[in-house]
Amino acid sequence: MKKGILNTDELLAGLNEAQREAVTTVSGPLLILAGAGSGKTRVITHRIAYLMAMGEDPEVILALTFTNKAAQEMRERVMYLLGQDWRRSPFLSTFHSFGLWVLRRFAHHLGYSLDFNVYDDSDQLVVVRDILKELDVDDRRFTPRGVLAAMGRARLAQGNPGELAAEGDWGRVVAQVYGHYREFLRLHNAVDFDDLIFLPLKLLEEDELVRDFLQRRFRHIMVDEYQDTNTPQYRIVRIMAEKHRNLCVVGDDDQAIYSWRGADVRNIFLFERDFPEAKVVRLEENYRSTQTILEVAWHVVKENTLRKEKRLYTANPKGEPVVLYVARDERDEANYVASKIQELSRERPLSHFAVFYRTNAQSRPLEEALARRGIPYRVVGGLRFYDRKEVKDVVAYLRLVENPDDVLAFRRVVNVPRRGIGDRTIERVLEFCRRGSLPLGEGLEVALEAGVLPSVSRARLFSFVVLMGELREASREMPLSGFIDHLLDRTGYRKALEEEGTVEAQSRLENLRELINVAVEYDDVDEGLREFIDRASLATPLDEGGQGDMVTLMTLHSAKGLEFPVVFMVGMEEGFLPHALSLDSLAGLEEERRLCYVGITRAQEILFLVRTRTRLYYGRERAFPPSRFLNSIPRELVKVEGGGPGLPQEPPVVARGRAATRSREGGAPLQWRRGDRVIHPIFGPGKVLGTQGSGESLKVRVVFDKVGEKLLVVRFARLKREG
Ligand code: ATP
Ligand code: MG
């Protein structure tokens, strides 16, 4: 090889012996099996630089990883190593963008033209919806999203959903839709996301010319986060590496967290079968975390039965004990996190802090607590709570309940979930209102009377107007949280999500549960609906730019491969981590335990584990037992904060939500007098200023020590006398 562009001595100086061996082993198959923070990704980036330093053409180097963020990170690290000498770049990418690159060159071999379109999730949904309509399938039972998800699963499991036909009603429908779906994509010269993996694989397996080209072109192939590749991805790299056999894969079986997407840890072990001459390198030194953090991580993961034992050591200092904070509830949890960040950020930038949770819905209290203190944050890989579709939908319903003339809210929800009210009908009604200068509420009624719509559309719109009328009525009778719960049922919104049965729908349901939890705060507030809507509309991001010094909020899944000096893991309870859906299988529980391990091992210096005693769950306060993973941690590694008697200077916990409704029905109404000291489960202590109204509409005005004046409806109020 000709002289390189970099000084290899310098490059190798920053590596330990095992890493150096891995970096300099550039021919033949290589398996690097090593724990978190041991420098696996560092080996890949140094190996790329080393190859180039040895004069290898960057074009023949391919490094694949899992997420765009990881690919970006890798690119930056290589760029840094190569400094000025960065000329042509090696191929660093995700599996999907690599697949796209292959198809842009060879899709014509499969009958596509090279300018094909790529359909994303929402495009796919539109296609499936149309097919269901065309086939006259009951789309309440077979929802487009449900069918789409079933197609994806079947494709991963057996390659061809067409073969599902034998498996009952669902199988038959899915198989039939899939046939039409393929035809549609073909006709429109389009591919979907899964095709970006499956079609290149097909080419590699069946098209000699393409196989030959790819095998020749990529002399060196590397795969990071190898434990999370699925079978078709594994087959792609295996075939591509058949000729040169310079395939280097790095992974950690303790960090396999994507089996729900078809990833299979066994691929790691298959590697040694398919490449028997493979050299295996193990890295045992962790450079990322303190001794204490590393030990905590090991104690958690070692209880898994389906693992190969490996234990990391580190030369890093022992560090602080891990802090376990036991919060009273999710608000206390969020406040604790925010106040700790405030305190610690006097000495370090906000970019040092990350907060991890299991499900997206858990970010809401955290976002609010940070926003209240003016601490900038970014939510990675997800939308902020109030920007989420389902939250916006429900808030739109509430706006329409509150104000029948709200045109935007009407447009948003009139056909969500689908009621067969099309855009044409909506346009006609709005046009009718405009021409008659009628506000929407009145215009709708007149339009329905006047017969400006065809009878089917008229009937559907009529039911919607009746439904909204009923809801308006109910909103006056019920506390807000109960009302939203009722609204989700009456509108069919919840049912539509439940029937979808996808992971995404599950997460939407969780967000709605969270929204009801927020609403509980307004249950006994006069004009609670109005205040609630305002809060949702005002909860706009502090800083959309995503740049600058900020705290990072993300799910445990998206934290893979990253590292932060200070990490908070919240929601360390049974039902959250491990997640409720995984409690009934050993494999599921072990995957959750690995996820917990992934979270812990992101921390470099300080780790906080936070759990709460109780949480609002669909507006009701429920106790959650501590996560079983906490039991694995030896006492001496942990410092417990909070939770003890007398610690939180906060009002005592009393029943909230529906539970509270029940207790109200039983007890005799309390009489409030000016000057009475009272306590409210959410607003805390305060003093009664006076009452107004009588009977059902009796209200009490209270000035709270912390949040100021509130007018509460006595019928719903959860006030107690202080003391
Ligand atoms: P994960 O399993 O979480 O993906 P990893 O094995 O890929 O972890 P890296 O991210 O490559 O680990 O490395 C962890 C940290 O340790 C990084 O900050 C890296 O720069 C540092 N590091 C790794 N090896 C060395 C070394 N030999 N000398 C100094 N720092 C190192
Ligand atoms: Mg890594």
Short mmCIF file of C-alpha atoms in Angstrom, two decimals, residues 265-645:
data_model
loop_
_atom_site.label_atom_id
_atom_site.label_comp_id
_atom_site.label_asym_id
_atom_site.label_seq_id
_atom_site.Cartn_x
_atom_site.Cartn_y
_atom_site.Cartn_z
CA VAL A 265 -29.20 -11.25 19.14
CA ARG A 266 -28.45 -14.68 17.86
CA ASN A 267 -26.97 -13.01 14.77
CA ILE A 268 -23.93 -12.31 16.93
CA PHE A 269 -23.46 -15.97 17.60
CA LEU A 270 -24.24 -16.93 13.98
CA PHE A 271 -21.31 -14.81 12.92
CA GLU A 272 -18.84 -17.34 14.25
CA ARG A 273 -20.70 -20.08 12.40
CA ASP A 274 -20.78 -18.25 9.07
CA PHE A 275 -17.21 -16.99 9.36
CA PRO A 276 -15.43 -19.78 11.20
CA GLU A 277 -12.03 -18.17 10.61
CA ALA A 278 -13.16 -15.02 12.42
CA LYS A 279 -10.88 -13.45 14.94
CA VAL A 280 -12.66 -12.51 18.15
CA VAL A 281 -11.51 -9.52 20.18
CA ARG A 282 -12.90 -8.69 23.58
CA LEU A 283 -12.56 -5.28 25.14
CA GLU A 284 -12.75 -5.27 28.87
CA GLU A 285 -11.82 -1.84 30.00
CA ASN A 286 -14.52 0.78 30.27
CA TYR A 287 -13.42 4.36 29.71
CA ARG A 288 -16.74 6.03 30.16
CA SER A 289 -18.05 5.65 33.67
CA THR A 290 -17.01 5.76 37.30
CA GLN A 291 -16.40 2.47 39.10
CA THR A 292 -19.61 2.86 41.03
CA ILE A 293 -21.77 3.36 37.96
CA LEU A 294 -20.17 0.42 36.25
CA GLU A 295 -20.73 -1.80 39.24
CA VAL A 296 -24.37 -0.81 39.52
CA ALA A 297 -24.82 -1.63 35.83
CA TRP A 298 -23.23 -5.03 36.22
CA HIS A 299 -25.37 -5.94 39.22
CA VAL A 300 -28.46 -5.10 37.22
CA VAL A 301 -27.61 -7.02 34.06
CA LYS A 302 -25.99 -10.06 35.62
CA GLU A 303 -29.36 -11.44 36.64
CA ASN A 304 -30.34 -12.17 33.07
CA THR A 305 -30.23 -15.86 32.32
CA LEU A 306 -29.76 -15.58 28.56
CA ARG A 307 -26.36 -13.95 28.55
CA LYS A 308 -22.69 -14.66 28.29
CA GLU A 309 -20.92 -13.47 31.40
CA LYS A 310 -18.53 -10.59 30.94
CA ARG A 311 -17.41 -8.02 33.44
CA LEU A 312 -15.86 -4.67 32.74
CA TYR A 313 -13.31 -2.82 34.84
CA THR A 314 -12.28 0.78 34.74
CA ALA A 315 -9.34 2.84 35.82
CA ASN A 316 -11.67 5.77 36.39
CA PRO A 317 -12.21 7.01 39.96
CA LYS A 318 -14.77 5.41 42.22
CA GLY A 319 -17.00 8.46 41.94
CA GLU A 320 -20.13 9.45 43.81
CA PRO A 321 -22.65 6.89 44.99
CA VAL A 322 -25.63 6.55 42.70
CA VAL A 323 -28.53 8.61 44.03
CA LEU A 324 -31.92 6.99 44.40
CA TYR A 325 -34.65 9.55 44.91
CA VAL A 326 -38.04 8.33 46.04
CA ALA A 327 -40.58 10.90 44.95
CA ARG A 328 -44.09 11.39 46.22
CA ASP A 329 -45.59 11.52 42.75
CA GLU A 330 -44.66 12.41 39.18
CA ARG A 331 -44.71 16.15 39.87
CA ASP A 332 -42.34 15.73 42.73
CA GLU A 333 -40.18 13.54 40.49
CA ALA A 334 -40.02 16.21 37.79
CA ASN A 335 -39.36 18.99 40.27
CA TYR A 336 -36.56 17.04 41.83
CA VAL A 337 -34.90 16.47 38.45
CA ALA A 338 -35.28 20.10 37.43
CA SER A 339 -33.98 21.45 40.73
CA LYS A 340 -30.97 19.13 40.69
CA ILE A 341 -30.15 20.25 37.17
CA GLN A 342 -30.47 23.85 38.25
CA GLU A 343 -28.15 23.25 41.17
CA LEU A 344 -25.51 21.23 39.31
CA SER A 345 -25.54 23.45 36.24
CA ARG A 346 -23.84 26.19 38.18
CA GLU A 347 -20.67 24.23 37.61
CA ARG A 348 -21.23 22.62 34.22
CA PRO A 349 -23.05 23.29 30.94
CA LEU A 350 -26.58 22.05 30.37
CA SER A 351 -25.38 19.80 27.56
CA HIS A 352 -23.89 17.57 30.27
CA PHE A 353 -27.36 16.54 31.46
CA ALA A 354 -29.68 13.91 30.04
CA VAL A 355 -32.98 12.58 31.34
CA PHE A 356 -34.14 9.15 30.15
CA TYR A 357 -37.60 7.62 30.38
CA ARG A 358 -39.22 4.47 29.06
CA THR A 359 -42.17 5.96 27.18
CA ASN A 360 -42.59 9.31 25.45
CA ALA A 361 -45.58 10.27 27.60
CA GLN A 362 -43.32 10.51 30.64
CA SER A 363 -41.63 13.61 29.27
CA ARG A 364 -44.59 15.90 29.96
CA PRO A 365 -44.10 16.68 33.68
CA LEU A 366 -40.36 16.98 33.08
CA GLU A 367 -40.85 19.44 30.24
CA GLU A 368 -43.11 21.54 32.42
CA ALA A 369 -40.80 21.52 35.41
CA LEU A 370 -37.83 22.56 33.26
CA ALA A 371 -39.85 25.23 31.47
CA ARG A 372 -41.01 26.66 34.80
CA ARG A 373 -37.42 27.18 35.83
CA GLY A 374 -36.45 28.56 32.43
CA ILE A 375 -34.05 25.69 31.73
CA PRO A 376 -33.77 25.06 27.96
CA TYR A 377 -34.22 21.45 26.86
CA ARG A 378 -34.57 19.44 23.71
CA VAL A 379 -36.65 16.30 23.27
CA VAL A 380 -34.78 13.86 21.05
CA GLY A 381 -36.56 11.58 18.65
CA GLY A 382 -39.97 12.71 19.60
CA LEU A 383 -42.27 15.64 19.69
CA ARG A 384 -42.84 17.77 22.69
CA PHE A 385 -45.90 16.65 24.57
CA TYR A 386 -48.32 19.33 23.47
CA ASP A 387 -47.18 19.05 19.85
CA ARG A 388 -48.20 15.43 19.56
CA LYS A 389 -51.01 14.61 17.20
CA GLU A 390 -53.28 12.88 19.70
CA VAL A 391 -52.84 15.64 22.27
CA LYS A 392 -53.61 18.27 19.67
CA ASP A 393 -56.66 16.32 18.51
CA VAL A 394 -58.13 16.12 21.98
CA VAL A 395 -57.34 19.75 22.71
CA ALA A 396 -59.13 20.61 19.44
CA TYR A 397 -62.18 18.68 20.64
CA LEU A 398 -62.10 20.63 23.88
CA ARG A 399 -61.84 23.89 21.99
CA LEU A 400 -64.84 22.95 19.92
CA VAL A 401 -66.76 22.01 23.06
CA GLU A 402 -65.90 25.35 24.54
CA ASN A 403 -66.50 27.31 21.40
CA PRO A 404 -68.78 25.87 18.69
CA ASP A 405 -67.49 28.49 16.24
CA ASP A 406 -63.85 27.40 16.32
CA VAL A 407 -63.30 26.60 12.64
CA LEU A 408 -59.76 25.25 12.97
CA ALA A 409 -60.72 22.90 15.75
CA PHE A 410 -63.73 21.76 13.74
CA ARG A 411 -61.62 21.01 10.68
CA ARG A 412 -59.15 19.10 12.78
CA VAL A 413 -61.57 16.73 14.46
CA VAL A 414 -64.73 16.49 12.38
CA ASN A 415 -63.40 13.39 10.66
CA VAL A 416 -61.07 12.10 13.41
CA PRO A 417 -61.61 9.25 13.98
CA ARG A 418 -63.01 8.74 10.53
CA ARG A 419 -66.73 9.28 10.23
CA GLY A 420 -66.95 9.37 6.46
CA ILE A 421 -67.13 13.17 6.40
CA GLY A 422 -65.00 14.14 3.44
CA ASP A 423 -63.13 17.32 2.59
CA ARG A 424 -65.76 18.25 0.01
CA THR A 425 -68.52 18.25 2.60
CA ILE A 426 -66.41 20.31 5.00
CA GLU A 427 -65.56 22.81 2.27
CA ARG A 428 -69.19 23.17 1.31
CA VAL A 429 -70.30 23.86 4.85
CA LEU A 430 -67.54 26.39 5.44
CA GLU A 431 -68.35 28.09 2.14
CA PHE A 432 -72.00 28.20 3.16
CA CYS A 433 -71.07 29.90 6.45
CA ARG A 434 -68.81 32.38 4.69
CA ARG A 435 -71.45 33.39 2.18
CA GLY A 436 -74.12 33.82 4.82
CA SER A 437 -71.64 35.47 7.21
CA LEU A 438 -72.69 32.96 9.82
CA PRO A 439 -70.46 31.80 12.65
CA LEU A 440 -69.68 28.10 12.31
CA GLY A 441 -71.97 26.82 15.08
CA GLU A 442 -75.02 28.52 13.71
CA GLY A 443 -74.00 28.00 10.08
CA LEU A 444 -73.78 24.25 10.61
CA GLU A 445 -77.31 24.10 11.92
CA VAL A 446 -78.69 26.23 9.13
CA ALA A 447 -76.81 24.24 6.50
CA LEU A 448 -78.22 20.99 7.86
CA GLU A 449 -81.73 22.45 7.72
CA ALA A 450 -81.33 24.06 4.31
CA GLY A 451 -80.50 20.86 2.49
CA VAL A 452 -77.32 22.13 0.88
CA LEU A 453 -75.69 18.71 1.34
CA PRO A 454 -76.34 15.29 -0.19
CA SER A 455 -78.32 13.16 2.23
CA VAL A 456 -75.54 10.79 3.29
CA SER A 457 -73.15 13.62 4.12
CA ARG A 458 -75.93 15.47 5.82
CA ALA A 459 -76.73 12.50 8.07
CA ARG A 460 -73.09 12.06 9.06
CA LEU A 461 -72.57 15.70 9.79
CA PHE A 462 -75.81 15.77 11.72
CA SER A 463 -74.60 12.98 14.03
CA PHE A 464 -71.41 14.90 14.61
CA VAL A 465 -73.29 18.06 15.56
CA VAL A 466 -75.49 16.05 17.92
CA LEU A 467 -72.41 14.43 19.44
CA MET A 468 -70.79 17.80 20.07
CA GLY A 469 -74.02 19.05 21.66
CA GLU A 470 -74.05 16.09 24.02
CA LEU A 471 -70.43 16.63 24.90
CA ARG A 472 -71.02 20.30 25.62
CA GLU A 473 -73.79 19.28 28.00
CA ALA A 474 -71.57 16.68 29.69
CA SER A 475 -68.72 19.14 30.12
CA ARG A 476 -70.87 21.17 32.48
CA GLU A 477 -71.75 18.15 34.57
CA MET A 478 -68.40 16.50 35.03
CA PRO A 479 -64.97 17.32 36.42
CA LEU A 480 -62.56 17.95 33.54
CA SER A 481 -60.51 14.76 33.82
CA GLY A 482 -63.64 12.62 33.88
CA PHE A 483 -65.00 14.60 30.98
CA ILE A 484 -61.98 13.99 28.77
CA ASP A 485 -62.18 10.31 29.59
CA HIS A 486 -65.84 10.39 28.56
CA LEU A 487 -65.00 12.33 25.39
CA LEU A 488 -62.45 9.72 24.35
CA ASP A 489 -65.15 7.07 24.62
CA ARG A 490 -68.02 8.97 23.04
CA THR A 491 -66.03 10.16 20.04
CA GLY A 492 -64.62 6.69 19.41
CA TYR A 493 -61.12 8.15 19.59
CA ARG A 494 -59.84 5.68 22.15
CA LYS A 495 -61.42 2.69 20.45
CA ALA A 496 -59.81 3.54 17.13
CA LEU A 497 -56.39 3.55 18.76
CA GLU A 498 -57.02 0.37 20.69
CA GLU A 499 -58.00 -1.42 17.53
CA GLU A 500 -54.85 -0.39 15.76
CA GLY A 501 -52.81 -2.44 18.18
CA THR A 502 -49.49 -0.98 17.07
CA VAL A 503 -46.66 0.15 19.32
CA GLU A 504 -47.33 3.65 18.06
CA ALA A 505 -51.02 3.49 18.98
CA GLN A 506 -50.00 2.21 22.39
CA SER A 507 -47.80 5.21 22.88
CA ARG A 508 -50.61 7.54 21.76
CA LEU A 509 -52.90 5.97 24.34
CA GLU A 510 -50.25 6.55 26.98
CA ASN A 511 -50.03 10.19 25.99
CA LEU A 512 -53.79 10.55 26.34
CA ARG A 513 -53.62 8.99 29.77
CA GLU A 514 -51.04 11.61 30.55
CA LEU A 515 -53.30 14.37 29.25
CA ILE A 516 -56.05 13.22 31.59
CA ASN A 517 -53.55 13.38 34.41
CA VAL A 518 -52.85 17.00 33.59
CA ALA A 519 -56.58 17.72 33.52
CA VAL A 520 -57.01 16.49 37.08
CA GLU A 521 -55.44 19.73 38.24
CA TYR A 522 -58.41 21.60 36.79
CA ASP A 523 -61.13 19.31 38.09
CA ASP A 524 -62.41 21.71 40.67
CA VAL A 525 -61.28 24.96 39.12
CA ASP A 526 -64.00 27.28 37.90
CA GLU A 527 -63.56 27.75 34.14
CA GLY A 528 -61.18 24.79 34.33
CA LEU A 529 -61.79 23.88 30.70
CA ARG A 530 -60.79 27.35 29.55
CA GLU A 531 -57.69 27.41 31.74
CA PHE A 532 -56.70 23.98 30.56
CA ILE A 533 -57.01 24.92 26.89
CA ASP A 534 -54.90 28.01 27.51
CA ARG A 535 -52.22 26.00 29.18
CA ALA A 536 -52.08 23.61 26.24
CA SER A 537 -51.93 26.47 23.73
CA LEU A 538 -49.29 28.37 25.64
CA ALA A 539 -47.05 25.41 26.22
CA THR A 540 -44.98 26.34 23.22
CA PRO A 541 -41.34 25.41 23.07
CA LEU A 542 -38.81 27.62 24.76
CA ASP A 543 -36.39 27.18 21.95
CA GLU A 544 -37.19 25.35 18.75
CA GLY A 545 -33.76 25.80 17.24
CA GLY A 546 -32.30 22.67 18.77
CA GLN A 547 -28.97 24.49 18.97
CA GLY A 548 -27.21 25.86 21.97
CA ASP A 549 -26.68 24.62 25.48
CA MET A 550 -29.61 22.46 26.53
CA VAL A 551 -30.67 19.52 28.63
CA THR A 552 -31.45 16.41 26.56
CA LEU A 553 -34.66 14.44 27.12
CA MET A 554 -35.07 11.10 25.40
CA THR A 555 -36.36 7.58 25.65
CA LEU A 556 -34.02 4.84 26.76
CA HIS A 557 -34.17 3.33 23.28
CA SER A 558 -32.85 6.43 21.58
CA ALA A 559 -30.03 6.82 24.10
CA LYS A 560 -28.16 3.85 22.68
CA GLY A 561 -24.51 4.55 21.86
CA LEU A 562 -24.48 8.00 23.50
CA GLU A 563 -22.85 9.26 26.70
CA PHE A 564 -23.49 12.10 29.16
CA PRO A 565 -21.69 13.24 32.33
CA VAL A 566 -24.92 13.43 34.35
CA VAL A 567 -27.83 11.06 33.75
CA PHE A 568 -31.27 10.89 35.32
CA MET A 569 -33.39 7.79 34.83
CA VAL A 570 -36.96 8.46 35.89
CA GLY A 571 -39.94 6.17 36.37
CA MET A 572 -38.01 3.33 37.98
CA GLU A 573 -41.20 1.46 38.78
CA GLU A 574 -42.84 -1.81 37.89
CA GLY A 575 -45.07 -1.11 34.92
CA PHE A 576 -42.76 1.57 33.55
CA LEU A 577 -39.35 -0.09 33.67
CA PRO A 578 -39.99 -2.98 33.17
CA HIS A 579 -42.84 -1.83 30.98
CA ALA A 580 -46.27 -3.30 31.72
CA LEU A 581 -46.43 -4.98 28.32
CA SER A 582 -43.33 -7.05 29.01
CA LEU A 583 -44.23 -8.37 32.45
CA ASP A 584 -45.59 -11.71 31.33
CA SER A 585 -42.64 -13.16 29.46
CA LEU A 586 -39.10 -13.94 30.51
CA ALA A 587 -37.72 -12.76 27.16
CA GLY A 588 -39.64 -9.49 27.52
CA LEU A 589 -38.36 -8.93 31.05
CA GLU A 590 -34.80 -9.66 30.07
CA GLU A 591 -35.00 -7.16 27.22
CA GLU A 592 -36.26 -4.53 29.70
CA ARG A 593 -33.37 -5.34 31.99
CA ARG A 594 -30.95 -4.80 29.10
CA LEU A 595 -32.68 -1.51 28.40
CA CYS A 596 -32.09 -0.50 32.01
CA TYR A 597 -28.44 -1.50 31.57
CA VAL A 598 -28.18 0.63 28.43
CA GLY A 599 -29.53 3.61 30.40
CA ILE A 600 -27.18 3.21 33.37
CA THR A 601 -24.11 2.78 31.19
CA ARG A 602 -24.70 6.11 29.39
CA ALA A 603 -23.65 7.92 32.60
CA GLN A 604 -20.08 9.11 32.93
CA GLU A 605 -19.92 10.76 36.35
CA ILE A 606 -23.22 11.07 38.17
CA LEU A 607 -26.29 8.87 37.97
CA PHE A 608 -29.68 9.56 39.49
CA LEU A 609 -32.34 6.87 39.62
CA VAL A 610 -35.76 8.26 40.39
CA ARG A 611 -38.97 6.49 41.27
CA THR A 612 -42.26 7.70 42.63
CA ARG A 613 -44.59 6.14 45.14
CA THR A 614 -47.71 7.09 43.26
CA ARG A 615 -48.61 8.26 39.80
CA LEU A 616 -51.70 9.54 38.16
CA TYR A 617 -53.00 6.88 35.86
CA TYR A 618 -56.02 7.86 33.76
CA GLY A 619 -56.65 10.61 36.27
CA ARG A 620 -56.59 8.33 39.24
CA GLU A 621 -53.80 8.13 41.74
CA ARG A 622 -52.24 4.71 41.81
CA ALA A 623 -49.39 3.28 43.79
CA PHE A 624 -46.56 1.75 41.77
CA PRO A 625 -44.09 -0.63 43.38
CA PRO A 626 -40.38 0.03 42.86
CA SER A 627 -38.79 -1.50 39.77
CA ARG A 628 -37.45 -4.98 40.40
CA PHE A 629 -34.21 -3.78 38.80
CA LEU A 630 -33.57 -1.56 41.82
CA ASN A 631 -33.52 -4.65 44.02
CA SER A 632 -30.45 -5.87 42.19
CA ILE A 633 -28.35 -2.91 43.30
CA PRO A 634 -26.30 -3.37 46.48
CA ARG A 635 -27.22 -0.90 49.22
CA GLU A 636 -23.71 0.41 49.69
CA LEU A 637 -23.56 1.76 46.15
CA VAL A 638 -26.65 3.89 46.61
CA LYS A 639 -27.53 7.02 48.48
CA VAL A 640 -31.27 7.25 49.09
CA GLU A 641 -32.93 10.66 49.09
CA GLY A 642 -36.53 11.71 49.62
CA GLY A 643 -39.41 9.49 50.56
CA GLY A 644 -38.56 9.36 54.25
CA PRO A 645 -40.92 10.70 56.90
#
